[in-house]
């Protein structure tokens, strides 16, 4: 809906509303048909715009916007697998009458648990139902004045945004944690006291680990942001223009409206109150630990629960946890006050056909609520438990309160991601009605997001206690892993970029662009977790998305067939167009890692590419061979003398060499083409026929992606081989679509 009103000849008000909805039924969620679900996204944006032309050289514009991004994911309970009505499998007893550790707050008590059995596919009960919504409100005003060769612009912005989060489950909080409220069993071949065979252990109910979540949290996060800016576009001479400006940003970290978020802060951990932990079982042996002992170091930001939390947050109805308010601000992390962002741009016309442009600036990014570190999903607001070496008949055993807590947290000095961008470009008019440009583009990223387990034992501690249970030698006793997000990573990007474009003329448009670039970093994804918390220096290497060469071609051609013909013949037989985009790029890199914890420090590594775990030692040159299929080899895994290039790290060690993302995968090629025909009926009414083909030549792409790519698991029989196509756009099969569009 859109409404425009001219209040006067100098003032105009415009209101816009857009509503859109996406609904998908996903019957095979988790690669099974056990818990089918819906994915429902009804969203809305609204804006109110007031433009006031004060004079021919002065304009003021006010803008107010309100948007909401809603995500609902319910389970199809009419068709889901009810664990009480049938045997789920050997891992779960018939009728599945095992007692939960947390008996209250189960959204679907009869949903199946998640079962992981070595050498078998997982049985996944999933984390749903859940829902969240993200409201964003903006007020901005800008004032523009033109005087002489200057165009000045000044403005300010206020934004209030956040998330209403009922999806506070960290899928990868630790290697034994679950996102299933109904529990997760893990069975392996190496279980102490087991049969030596995972599936036999499952038949007997002898699990390696069991984890479970209690009542689900519902947290309303909110945050404010203020910005102010001033800039000038100065036409110094007819052939020289300068653009310069300054922006200042203040971002307040997110807080919980009902104060039901909690962090772990090492400043408040008191070793004298630490619980005792068994060196053999890893369970807490302190009898009836107090809240101060159980939640030693945990902090609820703010000064107390507000009245609005009563009846909404169970923990707010009792004074049990009031001692965890320790006088820190309700947003916990520090506000960063030095976010001054200068920008400069220069445009110089060297002659009538050549223009030189250069620019640079500093930029800050506001992060959303983390979907990895769920501060509202920590206990006590969302209890969780993890038990080792138990029986499926009674997963909690006799001591549900003796399990160390697994929590996530956020750094107090949580700086906003920052980037310095710069570029230099020369653009020139060329023959054949075309233009070309060549330029250098660079970027330096700092304070980028990355995660680490701050409760990981040091190698020295593990070597001194080689047989002790991991939880007994952690720095903060009473806890398992404590995954902390912090903006401490960095990146560099340098590239040569060239383009050539022929403008539409004579029925033909054509363009080409080429990029030679290199991107390096020590974390490519928000959820990247460093293997060694105390020495992340070896993580620097090519970015996971680094593609050195990229070539893109695009074209549009009006077929000459009856193109100039008028009347009935022209309308029926003419008006055909063919268009296309072709993309070619070299492959992205990956590293060789084993999924085992060779350092034996509770490895919680997740670096997004290949097998998550510790990187193996490299003793040679893994040259690209470049052959495909089961008999081929993409990269060499042995030296000329037959010795292995990759060897696993020795026990109680990390590979400290920079071998992350060492090997580049096969490249990518994709052709998309379309055939269009306009069929006018009247001046305002007509049809358009569209035939579109994606990956039109059905070209196989052997690079990474879902279901394909190179095998980087050094323990696999197909290590170093490419055995299937990658998924994603262009990686799969040819796709065709036909449509007839009505235009009026």
XYZ file of C-alpha atoms in Angstrom:
744
model
C 0.000 0.000 0.000
C 1.300 3.490 -0.873
C -0.181 6.930 -0.179
C 1.391 10.202 -1.399
C 0.007 13.570 -0.297
C 1.235 17.007 -1.382
C 0.572 19.226 1.625
C 1.753 22.314 -0.270
C 3.851 22.975 -3.325
C 6.902 22.640 -1.063
C 5.929 19.761 1.227
C 5.082 16.165 0.474
C 4.191 13.248 2.764
C 4.417 9.636 1.631
C 3.320 6.515 3.494
C 4.394 3.037 2.368
C 3.431 -0.368 3.695
C 4.714 -3.680 2.376
C 3.565 -7.042 3.647
C 4.938 -10.322 2.441
C 4.690 -13.864 3.673
C 6.598 -17.078 3.090
C 5.171 -20.446 4.120
C 6.877 -23.771 3.446
C 6.091 -27.271 4.618
C 9.247 -29.289 5.336
C 8.259 -32.947 5.732
C 11.849 -34.273 5.727
C 13.412 -32.008 8.323
C 16.677 -33.427 9.626
C 16.821 -35.869 6.681
C 14.010 -37.910 8.180
C 10.236 -37.822 8.258
C 10.155 -38.083 12.066
C 9.424 -34.433 12.922
C 7.931 -32.621 9.911
C 7.632 -28.865 10.403
C 6.418 -25.642 8.852
C 8.550 -22.589 8.118
C 6.342 -19.508 8.290
C 7.610 -15.929 7.803
C 4.914 -13.215 7.737
C 6.831 -9.907 7.572
C 5.951 -6.244 7.301
C 7.660 -2.900 6.630
C 6.136 0.576 7.076
C 7.567 4.001 6.319
C 6.428 7.601 6.686
C 8.402 10.162 4.690
C 8.124 13.961 4.850
C 10.052 16.083 2.321
C 10.145 19.860 2.779
C 11.624 21.998 0.021
C 12.472 25.056 2.096
C 13.974 26.917 -0.861
C 15.507 26.050 -4.221
C 18.800 25.366 -2.388
C 17.561 23.834 0.880
C 15.688 20.587 1.466
C 14.817 18.747 4.680
C 13.748 15.106 4.749
C 12.290 13.257 7.728
C 11.810 9.479 7.654
C 10.173 7.135 10.174
C 10.175 3.374 9.577
C 8.850 0.354 11.452
C 9.580 -3.199 10.379
C 9.135 -6.625 11.866
C 10.691 -9.896 10.771
C 8.661 -12.817 12.136
C 9.767 -16.462 12.047
C 7.449 -19.230 13.198
C 8.534 -22.880 13.038
C 5.808 -25.208 14.370
C 5.980 -29.014 14.250
C 3.304 -30.877 12.317
C 1.952 -32.774 15.336
C -0.692 -34.464 13.182
C 1.994 -36.443 11.339
C 5.052 -36.471 13.580
C 6.544 -39.639 15.077
C 5.097 -40.158 18.564
C 7.698 -42.001 20.630
C 5.057 -43.410 23.009
C 3.248 -45.307 20.242
C 6.049 -47.272 18.596
C 9.652 -48.342 18.971
C 11.865 -45.575 17.638
C 14.779 -47.987 17.322
C 17.200 -50.034 19.324
C 18.592 -46.917 20.970
C 15.299 -46.006 22.666
C 13.137 -48.542 24.518
C 9.648 -49.283 23.250
C 7.210 -46.653 24.573
C 10.349 -44.664 25.489
C 9.428 -44.439 29.167
C 12.840 -43.272 30.335
C 12.476 -40.383 32.826
C 13.519 -36.920 31.741
C 16.060 -35.031 33.827
C 13.810 -31.959 33.547
C 10.193 -33.063 33.665
C 8.563 -29.625 33.294
C 8.157 -27.341 30.311
C 8.385 -29.908 27.495
C 6.674 -28.317 24.482
C 6.016 -31.734 22.897
C 6.681 -34.388 25.576
C 6.153 -37.269 23.133
C 8.629 -36.107 20.479
C 11.540 -38.447 19.833
C 15.006 -37.731 21.244
C 18.044 -37.314 19.044
C 20.185 -40.454 18.729
C 23.758 -40.503 17.439
C 25.311 -43.930 16.785
C 28.788 -44.237 15.282
C 28.762 -45.490 11.662
C 24.997 -44.835 11.355
C 22.946 -41.842 10.294
C 21.596 -39.717 13.135
C 17.993 -39.965 14.273
C 17.158 -36.300 14.775
C 14.273 -35.114 16.913
C 15.081 -31.475 16.206
C 14.785 -28.257 18.230
C 11.283 -27.189 17.219
C 8.689 -25.721 17.739
C 10.095 -22.207 18.101
C 9.404 -18.653 17.071
C 11.058 -15.246 17.054
C 10.401 -11.750 15.769
C 12.702 -8.836 15.133
C 11.199 -5.341 15.410
C 13.240 -2.409 14.031
C 12.188 1.243 14.485
C 14.054 4.129 12.860
C 13.758 7.918 13.038
C 16.056 9.947 10.805
C 16.334 13.503 9.577
C 18.666 15.001 6.977
C 19.146 18.584 5.839
C 20.694 19.463 2.454
C 21.922 22.868 1.353
C 23.512 23.818 -1.962
C 25.752 26.876 -2.141
C 28.181 27.593 -4.920
C 30.162 24.470 -5.695
C 29.239 22.865 -2.366
C 26.434 20.447 -1.519
C 26.381 20.072 2.258
C 24.332 17.438 4.011
C 23.817 16.939 7.749
C 21.710 14.392 9.513
C 20.971 12.165 12.482
C 19.500 8.704 13.046
C 17.961 6.935 16.017
C 17.283 3.219 15.862
C 15.682 0.887 18.380
C 15.875 -2.759 17.432
C 15.979 -6.195 18.926
C 14.489 -9.643 18.939
C 11.713 -11.466 20.756
C 13.492 -14.787 21.022
C 11.905 -18.146 21.771
C 14.605 -19.958 19.807
C 17.420 -19.817 22.363
C 19.028 -23.166 21.653
C 22.674 -23.331 20.716
C 23.062 -26.216 18.300
C 26.829 -26.370 18.808
C 27.403 -25.132 22.363
C 29.614 -28.162 22.973
C 30.355 -31.471 21.287
C 27.888 -33.340 23.502
C 25.195 -30.662 23.821
C 21.750 -30.950 22.292
C 19.210 -28.653 20.703
C 16.446 -31.183 21.470
C 14.359 -30.482 24.549
C 13.581 -34.202 24.698
C 17.214 -35.229 24.972
C 20.104 -36.557 22.921
C 21.868 -39.928 23.257
C 25.337 -40.584 21.858
C 26.733 -44.098 21.397
C 30.289 -44.835 20.205
C 32.560 -47.856 19.808
C 34.946 -46.585 22.486
C 32.591 -46.354 25.454
C 34.280 -47.292 28.707
C 32.612 -50.423 30.060
C 30.786 -51.013 26.787
C 30.794 -53.813 24.225
C 33.248 -52.155 21.840
C 30.549 -51.742 19.177
C 28.381 -48.635 19.129
C 25.216 -50.293 17.865
C 25.531 -53.031 20.514
C 25.926 -50.371 23.182
C 22.790 -48.729 21.824
C 20.908 -52.027 22.058
C 21.889 -52.260 25.720
C 21.223 -48.569 26.351
C 24.839 -47.857 27.357
C 25.397 -44.301 26.166
C 28.604 -42.286 26.086
C 26.757 -39.055 26.751
C 23.218 -37.827 27.234
C 22.182 -34.171 27.203
C 18.845 -32.477 27.757
C 17.282 -29.008 27.945
C 14.699 -27.916 30.509
C 11.952 -25.319 30.072
C 12.513 -23.023 27.098
C 13.409 -19.378 27.605
C 11.598 -16.455 26.005
C 13.791 -13.363 25.959
C 12.976 -9.891 24.666
C 16.209 -8.195 23.587
C 16.362 -4.467 22.836
C 19.092 -1.976 21.964
C 19.418 1.639 20.863
C 21.751 3.242 18.336
C 22.456 6.920 17.605
C 24.266 8.309 14.580
C 25.136 11.769 13.350
C 26.891 12.795 10.155
C 28.023 15.709 8.052
C 29.362 15.641 4.501
C 30.196 17.890 1.588
C 30.314 17.281 -2.140
C 32.580 20.046 -3.425
C 32.947 20.686 -7.139
C 36.377 22.330 -6.964
C 36.643 22.697 -10.736
C 34.697 21.487 -13.714
C 36.841 18.338 -13.816
C 37.494 17.836 -10.085
C 35.045 16.858 -7.328
C 35.837 16.106 -3.695
C 33.515 14.213 -1.342
C 34.387 14.175 2.335
C 32.473 13.614 5.525
C 32.389 12.347 9.057
C 29.997 9.983 10.823
C 29.800 9.258 14.546
C 28.023 6.186 15.867
C 27.049 5.092 19.387
C 25.729 1.536 19.690
C 24.370 0.286 23.008
C 24.740 -3.512 23.383
C 21.570 -5.571 23.655
C 19.840 -6.013 26.999
C 16.937 -8.198 28.137
C 13.758 -6.291 28.930
C 12.812 -8.850 31.599
C 16.458 -9.267 32.706
C 16.362 -12.954 31.816
C 19.777 -13.130 30.207
C 22.901 -14.233 32.029
C 26.621 -14.289 31.273
C 29.731 -15.817 32.789
C 32.200 -13.155 33.945
C 35.618 -14.378 35.186
C 35.851 -11.283 37.429
C 33.092 -12.688 39.626
C 34.356 -16.263 39.807
C 35.515 -16.938 43.360
C 37.897 -19.932 43.619
C 37.151 -20.174 47.352
C 33.526 -20.988 46.467
C 34.397 -23.488 43.749
C 32.629 -26.832 43.972
C 34.536 -30.089 44.136
C 34.612 -32.202 40.981
C 35.398 -35.916 40.763
C 38.573 -36.606 38.787
C 37.096 -39.884 37.538
C 33.473 -39.020 36.678
C 33.688 -35.252 36.188
C 30.556 -34.818 38.301
C 30.191 -32.295 41.104
C 30.755 -33.983 44.458
C 29.871 -31.030 46.675
C 26.691 -31.961 48.537
C 23.778 -29.557 47.985
C 25.825 -26.701 46.514
C 24.443 -23.227 47.149
C 23.395 -20.857 44.383
C 26.681 -18.979 44.873
C 28.582 -22.221 44.374
C 26.441 -23.590 41.557
C 26.446 -20.310 39.591
C 29.889 -19.126 40.654
C 30.891 -16.371 38.205
C 27.484 -16.057 36.550
C 26.073 -12.533 36.286
C 22.580 -11.269 35.490
C 23.059 -7.802 33.950
C 20.986 -5.109 35.617
C 19.882 -4.296 39.153
C 16.951 -6.691 39.552
C 13.941 -8.257 37.869
C 11.331 -5.692 36.758
C 7.672 -6.162 37.647
C 6.976 -7.047 33.998
C 9.041 -10.248 34.444
C 6.698 -11.637 37.120
C 4.573 -14.383 35.588
C 6.724 -14.439 32.443
C 10.097 -15.495 33.822
C 9.807 -18.319 36.397
C 13.053 -17.297 38.105
C 11.686 -13.786 38.721
C 8.975 -15.120 41.039
C 11.511 -16.131 43.685
C 14.439 -14.412 45.366
C 16.676 -17.447 44.843
C 18.718 -15.867 42.068
C 18.687 -12.220 43.148
C 22.299 -12.538 44.311
C 23.384 -12.983 40.695
C 22.642 -9.307 40.034
C 26.117 -7.927 40.656
C 25.741 -4.268 39.722
C 26.792 -4.448 36.073
C 24.848 -2.460 33.421
C 21.774 -4.129 31.987
C 23.525 -4.319 28.580
C 26.606 -5.922 30.244
C 29.181 -5.270 27.502
C 30.842 -1.862 27.335
C 29.520 0.910 25.106
C 32.181 1.863 22.551
C 32.494 5.649 22.397
C 35.278 6.162 19.828
C 33.468 5.175 16.638
C 34.414 8.160 14.476
C 34.219 7.321 10.776
C 35.921 9.634 8.259
C 35.257 9.196 4.507
C 36.994 10.765 1.520
C 36.370 10.489 -2.216
C 38.004 12.131 -5.238
C 36.829 12.207 -8.858
C 39.093 13.768 -11.503
C 38.357 13.929 -15.229
C 41.720 13.604 -16.920
C 40.309 14.282 -20.405
C 36.954 13.994 -22.127
C 37.163 10.183 -22.175
C 39.049 9.347 -18.962
C 38.027 9.659 -15.295
C 40.116 8.793 -12.234
C 38.371 7.975 -8.955
C 39.764 7.211 -5.511
C 38.259 6.883 -2.072
C 38.519 5.450 1.378
C 36.822 5.379 4.719
C 36.220 3.789 8.072
C 33.011 1.832 8.687
C 31.364 0.185 11.705
C 28.743 -2.559 11.722
C 25.956 -3.130 14.192
C 25.550 -6.824 14.989
C 22.196 -8.477 15.513
C 21.287 -10.759 18.412
C 23.643 -13.735 18.190
C 22.160 -16.994 16.902
C 25.134 -18.888 18.346
C 25.678 -17.399 21.811
C 22.236 -17.403 23.416
C 22.559 -15.371 26.598
C 18.888 -15.935 27.390
C 19.330 -19.671 26.873
C 21.764 -20.185 29.761
C 20.764 -21.775 33.058
C 18.900 -21.026 35.237
C 16.662 -19.347 32.614
C 16.960 -22.405 30.383
C 18.363 -25.346 32.361
C 20.559 -27.903 30.630
C 22.364 -31.033 31.696
C 24.922 -33.378 30.177
C 25.595 -36.814 31.618
C 28.424 -39.196 30.709
C 28.499 -43.005 30.729
C 24.973 -43.803 31.829
C 22.005 -46.007 30.996
C 19.113 -45.077 28.719
C 16.703 -46.555 31.290
C 17.472 -43.626 33.614
C 19.653 -41.027 31.843
C 19.872 -38.682 34.826
C 20.970 -41.417 37.214
C 20.737 -40.370 40.825
C 22.379 -36.951 40.618
C 20.789 -34.513 38.227
C 22.127 -31.574 40.225
C 25.717 -32.822 40.102
C 26.273 -32.210 36.384
C 28.637 -29.318 35.500
C 26.909 -26.473 33.689
C 27.524 -25.765 30.004
C 27.048 -22.060 29.265
C 27.768 -19.427 26.631
C 28.868 -15.880 27.239
C 29.960 -12.617 25.664
C 33.082 -10.548 26.190
C 32.698 -7.454 28.349
C 34.877 -5.442 25.930
C 32.723 -6.477 22.969
C 33.840 -4.122 20.222
C 31.807 -3.540 17.079
C 33.240 -4.907 13.813
C 35.267 -2.295 11.955
C 36.531 -2.020 8.382
C 38.824 0.340 6.501
C 38.015 0.347 2.772
C 39.963 2.027 -0.031
C 39.971 1.991 -3.834
C 41.570 3.551 -6.906
C 39.912 3.244 -10.330
C 40.543 4.501 -13.847
C 37.524 4.524 -16.195
C 37.715 5.269 -19.931
C 35.339 5.469 -22.855
C 36.309 2.885 -25.495
C 35.366 2.115 -29.087
C 32.288 0.097 -30.004
C 30.044 2.207 -27.700
C 31.648 0.755 -24.599
C 33.420 1.768 -21.413
C 36.138 0.024 -19.463
C 37.579 0.405 -15.994
C 40.438 -1.048 -14.011
C 40.950 -0.542 -10.317
C 42.480 -1.636 -7.068
C 40.174 -2.366 -4.116
C 41.390 -3.082 -0.600
C 39.825 -3.761 2.760
C 41.115 -4.286 6.281
C 38.703 -5.798 8.784
C 39.308 -5.686 12.536
C 37.282 -6.617 15.612
C 35.585 -9.436 13.677
C 33.485 -12.008 15.491
C 34.954 -15.313 16.658
C 34.348 -17.743 19.507
C 36.506 -19.661 21.990
C 36.018 -22.019 24.932
C 37.405 -19.954 27.822
C 37.085 -22.987 30.121
C 39.437 -25.147 28.064
C 42.265 -26.650 30.166
C 45.767 -25.634 29.156
C 48.039 -28.241 27.585
C 50.315 -28.019 30.617
C 47.405 -28.849 32.944
C 46.326 -31.770 30.771
C 49.873 -33.171 30.548
C 50.164 -32.969 34.338
C 46.816 -34.799 34.711
C 46.665 -37.161 31.710
C 43.955 -39.478 33.068
C 41.781 -37.002 34.951
C 38.260 -36.283 33.783
C 38.218 -33.105 31.745
C 35.741 -31.305 34.008
C 38.060 -31.822 36.984
C 40.940 -29.849 35.454
C 39.108 -26.941 33.847
C 39.995 -23.400 34.991
C 36.474 -22.763 36.298
C 35.345 -25.801 38.262
C 31.637 -26.532 38.156
C 31.389 -25.823 34.432
C 31.924 -27.727 31.227
C 32.689 -25.669 28.148
C 32.093 -21.915 28.370
C 31.881 -20.670 24.820
C 32.549 -16.941 24.593
C 31.981 -14.713 21.595
C 34.400 -11.854 21.151
C 35.254 -9.495 18.314
C 38.988 -10.173 18.114
C 39.492 -11.614 14.619
C 40.795 -9.703 11.597
C 40.960 -9.923 7.809
C 42.701 -8.472 4.739
C 41.487 -8.239 1.149
C 43.297 -6.933 -1.932
C 42.057 -7.149 -5.497
C 42.500 -5.992 -9.066
C 39.083 -5.432 -10.669
C 38.456 -4.845 -14.364
C 35.161 -4.323 -16.201
C 34.072 -3.743 -19.781
C 30.500 -2.865 -20.748
C 28.887 -2.153 -24.082
C 25.747 -0.089 -23.710
C 22.535 -1.282 -25.328
C 22.627 -0.395 -29.008
C 21.553 -2.121 -32.156
C 19.721 -4.725 -30.125
C 22.863 -5.855 -28.220
C 24.136 -5.284 -24.694
C 27.268 -7.003 -23.434
C 29.447 -6.859 -20.326
C 32.369 -8.609 -18.677
C 34.051 -8.278 -15.311
C 37.178 -9.911 -13.919
C 38.542 -9.942 -10.369
C 41.955 -11.114 -9.228
C 41.731 -11.078 -5.458
C 43.052 -12.521 -2.247
C 41.243 -12.631 1.097
C 42.938 -13.757 4.326
C 41.646 -13.920 7.885
C 41.737 -15.815 11.165
C 37.970 -16.446 11.231
C 35.633 -16.556 8.235
C 32.328 -17.162 10.026
C 30.548 -15.827 13.089
C 30.543 -19.291 14.663
C 34.201 -20.122 14.045
C 35.674 -21.523 17.267
C 39.449 -21.630 17.660
C 40.900 -25.063 18.521
C 43.438 -23.718 21.025
C 41.911 -20.975 23.135
C 45.305 -19.796 24.337
C 47.080 -19.568 20.972
C 44.915 -18.649 17.961
C 47.906 -17.319 15.965
C 48.042 -20.411 13.727
C 44.520 -19.688 12.421
C 45.682 -16.996 9.972
C 45.294 -18.158 6.383
C 43.178 -17.837 3.237
C 39.541 -17.026 3.933
C 37.123 -19.895 3.568
C 35.432 -17.970 0.726
C 38.658 -16.873 -1.013
C 38.353 -17.244 -4.803
C 41.454 -15.922 -6.575
C 39.976 -15.542 -10.073
C 36.382 -14.605 -10.942
C 35.089 -13.887 -14.457
C 31.458 -12.922 -15.113
C 29.909 -12.357 -18.551
C 26.428 -10.965 -19.232
C 24.554 -10.240 -22.443
C 21.183 -9.285 -23.873
C 20.365 -9.657 -27.577
C 17.180 -8.735 -29.377
C 16.763 -11.328 -32.116
C 16.448 -9.682 -35.539
C 13.549 -11.974 -36.474
C 10.689 -9.593 -37.446
C 12.156 -7.014 -35.046
C 11.150 -4.070 -37.241
C 7.889 -5.621 -38.395
C 4.748 -3.801 -37.291
C 1.183 -4.994 -36.996
C -0.036 -8.512 -36.357
C 3.047 -10.274 -37.766
C 5.447 -8.250 -35.630
C 3.411 -8.854 -32.503
C 3.170 -12.609 -33.042
C 6.578 -13.472 -34.512
C 8.826 -10.592 -33.375
C 9.902 -9.257 -30.004
C 12.193 -12.129 -28.976
C 15.156 -11.525 -26.647
C 17.857 -13.835 -25.409
C 19.894 -13.045 -22.307
C 22.420 -14.786 -20.138
C 24.935 -14.681 -17.322
C 28.008 -16.917 -17.215
C 30.249 -17.177 -14.165
C 33.670 -18.807 -13.888
C 35.778 -18.845 -10.746
C 38.551 -20.811 -9.128
C 37.804 -22.946 -6.092
C 37.704 -21.990 -2.441
C 40.171 -23.414 0.100
C 39.865 -25.903 2.927
C 42.157 -27.584 5.455
C 42.806 -31.145 6.552
C 41.526 -31.814 10.052
C 40.586 -34.853 12.091
C 37.434 -34.895 14.137
C 39.219 -36.206 17.248
C 40.455 -34.296 20.279
C 44.138 -35.207 20.022
C 45.094 -32.512 22.543
C 42.563 -34.046 24.965
C 41.443 -30.657 26.255
C 37.766 -30.868 25.336
C 38.199 -29.605 21.812
C 35.244 -27.494 20.734
C 36.651 -26.419 17.383
C 34.357 -25.446 14.549
C 36.007 -23.769 11.586
C 33.271 -24.339 9.054
C 35.153 -26.187 6.289
C 35.799 -29.898 5.976
C 35.969 -31.931 9.193
C 35.822 -29.839 12.356
C 38.582 -30.685 14.787
C 42.339 -30.351 15.038
C 44.403 -29.616 11.937
C 46.822 -32.384 11.040
C 50.572 -31.900 10.649
C 51.781 -31.312 7.089
C 55.016 -33.023 6.041
C 55.293 -32.309 2.345
C 53.519 -30.596 -0.520
C 49.863 -31.589 -1.130
C 50.011 -30.774 -4.835
C 46.816 -30.494 -6.846
C 46.493 -33.523 -9.145
C 43.063 -32.540 -10.428
C 41.409 -35.852 -11.359
C 37.875 -36.837 -10.362
C 35.943 -39.940 -9.437
C 36.727 -42.905 -7.190
C 39.874 -43.728 -9.152
C 41.071 -40.135 -9.285
C 42.737 -37.874 -6.775
C 42.240 -34.130 -6.360
C 45.331 -33.536 -4.216
C 48.235 -35.746 -3.258
C 48.209 -37.317 0.185
C 51.618 -39.027 -0.059
C 55.124 -37.806 -0.763
C 57.145 -39.233 -3.702
C 58.844 -41.644 -1.266
C 55.440 -42.990 -0.156
C 55.378 -41.346 3.280
C 52.114 -39.641 4.259
C 51.963 -35.884 3.831
C 49.448 -35.537 6.664
C 49.989 -37.036 10.114
C 47.824 -36.638 13.161
C 49.124 -34.488 16.034
C 50.666 -36.334 18.928
C 48.603 -36.676 22.072
C 48.490 -33.528 24.207
C 49.623 -31.291 21.317
C 48.228 -28.864 18.749
C 49.552 -28.251 15.271
C 50.997 -24.748 15.594
C 51.835 -24.301 11.886
C 49.615 -22.207 9.637
C 47.893 -24.965 7.648
C 44.307 -23.718 7.809
C 42.657 -23.601 4.352
C 45.818 -24.916 2.719
C 44.255 -26.656 -0.299
C 42.034 -25.119 -2.969
C 39.042 -27.091 -4.218
C 37.881 -27.415 -7.845
C 36.535 -24.305 -9.519
C 33.044 -23.262 -10.445
C 31.357 -22.741 -13.789
C 27.741 -21.821 -14.370
C 25.649 -20.704 -17.358
C 22.177 -19.215 -16.926
C 20.165 -18.259 -20.012
C 16.733 -16.870 -20.726
C 14.461 -16.497 -23.752
C 11.782 -13.782 -23.551
C 9.027 -12.542 -25.823
C 6.738 -9.599 -25.289
C 3.194 -9.921 -26.653
C 1.535 -6.505 -26.541
C -2.260 -6.411 -26.821
C -2.903 -2.745 -26.166
C -0.701 0.152 -25.133
C -1.154 -0.735 -21.441
C -1.935 -4.434 -21.540
C 0.030 -7.401 -22.745
C 1.813 -10.664 -21.966
C 5.409 -11.764 -21.598
C 6.543 -15.327 -22.228
C 9.677 -16.353 -20.281
C 11.764 -19.511 -20.665
C 14.710 -19.640 -18.241
C 17.397 -22.264 -17.781
C 19.786 -22.419 -14.815
C 22.998 -24.385 -15.361
C 21.752 -24.671 -18.922
C 24.587 -26.973 -20.086
C 24.198 -29.236 -17.034
C 27.865 -28.696 -16.229
C 29.013 -30.592 -13.102
C 30.768 -28.493 -10.486
C 32.972 -30.602 -8.262
C 33.805 -27.953 -5.697
C 32.447 -27.639 -2.163
C 28.816 -27.444 -1.240
C 26.126 -29.610 0.243
C 26.545 -33.231 -0.699
C 29.735 -32.906 -2.721
C 33.242 -31.616 -3.031
C 36.636 -32.803 -1.812
C 36.988 -35.208 1.110
C 39.290 -33.511 3.648
C 38.873 -36.160 6.360
C 42.303 -37.808 6.735
C 40.773 -40.958 8.247
C 38.413 -41.498 5.301
C 38.949 -44.083 2.554
C 38.285 -41.356 -0.034
C 40.647 -38.799 1.530
C 41.784 -36.280 -1.073
C 39.252 -37.456 -3.664
C 36.219 -35.829 -5.277
C 33.415 -38.336 -5.558
C 30.287 -36.253 -6.195
C 29.099 -32.885 -7.387
C 28.690 -29.976 -5.047
C 25.241 -28.637 -4.273
C 23.884 -25.123 -4.493
C 23.308 -22.847 -7.472
C 25.067 -24.278 -10.501
C 26.391 -27.241 -8.556
C 23.396 -29.448 -9.135
C 21.362 -30.435 -12.149
C 19.939 -28.227 -14.884
C 16.745 -26.407 -13.892
C 14.173 -25.078 -16.373
C 11.197 -22.841 -15.742
C 8.500 -21.509 -18.043
C 6.109 -18.687 -17.264
C 3.550 -16.423 -18.864
C 3.319 -13.006 -17.231
C 0.407 -10.597 -17.575
C 1.496 -6.958 -17.709
C -0.924 -4.077 -17.195
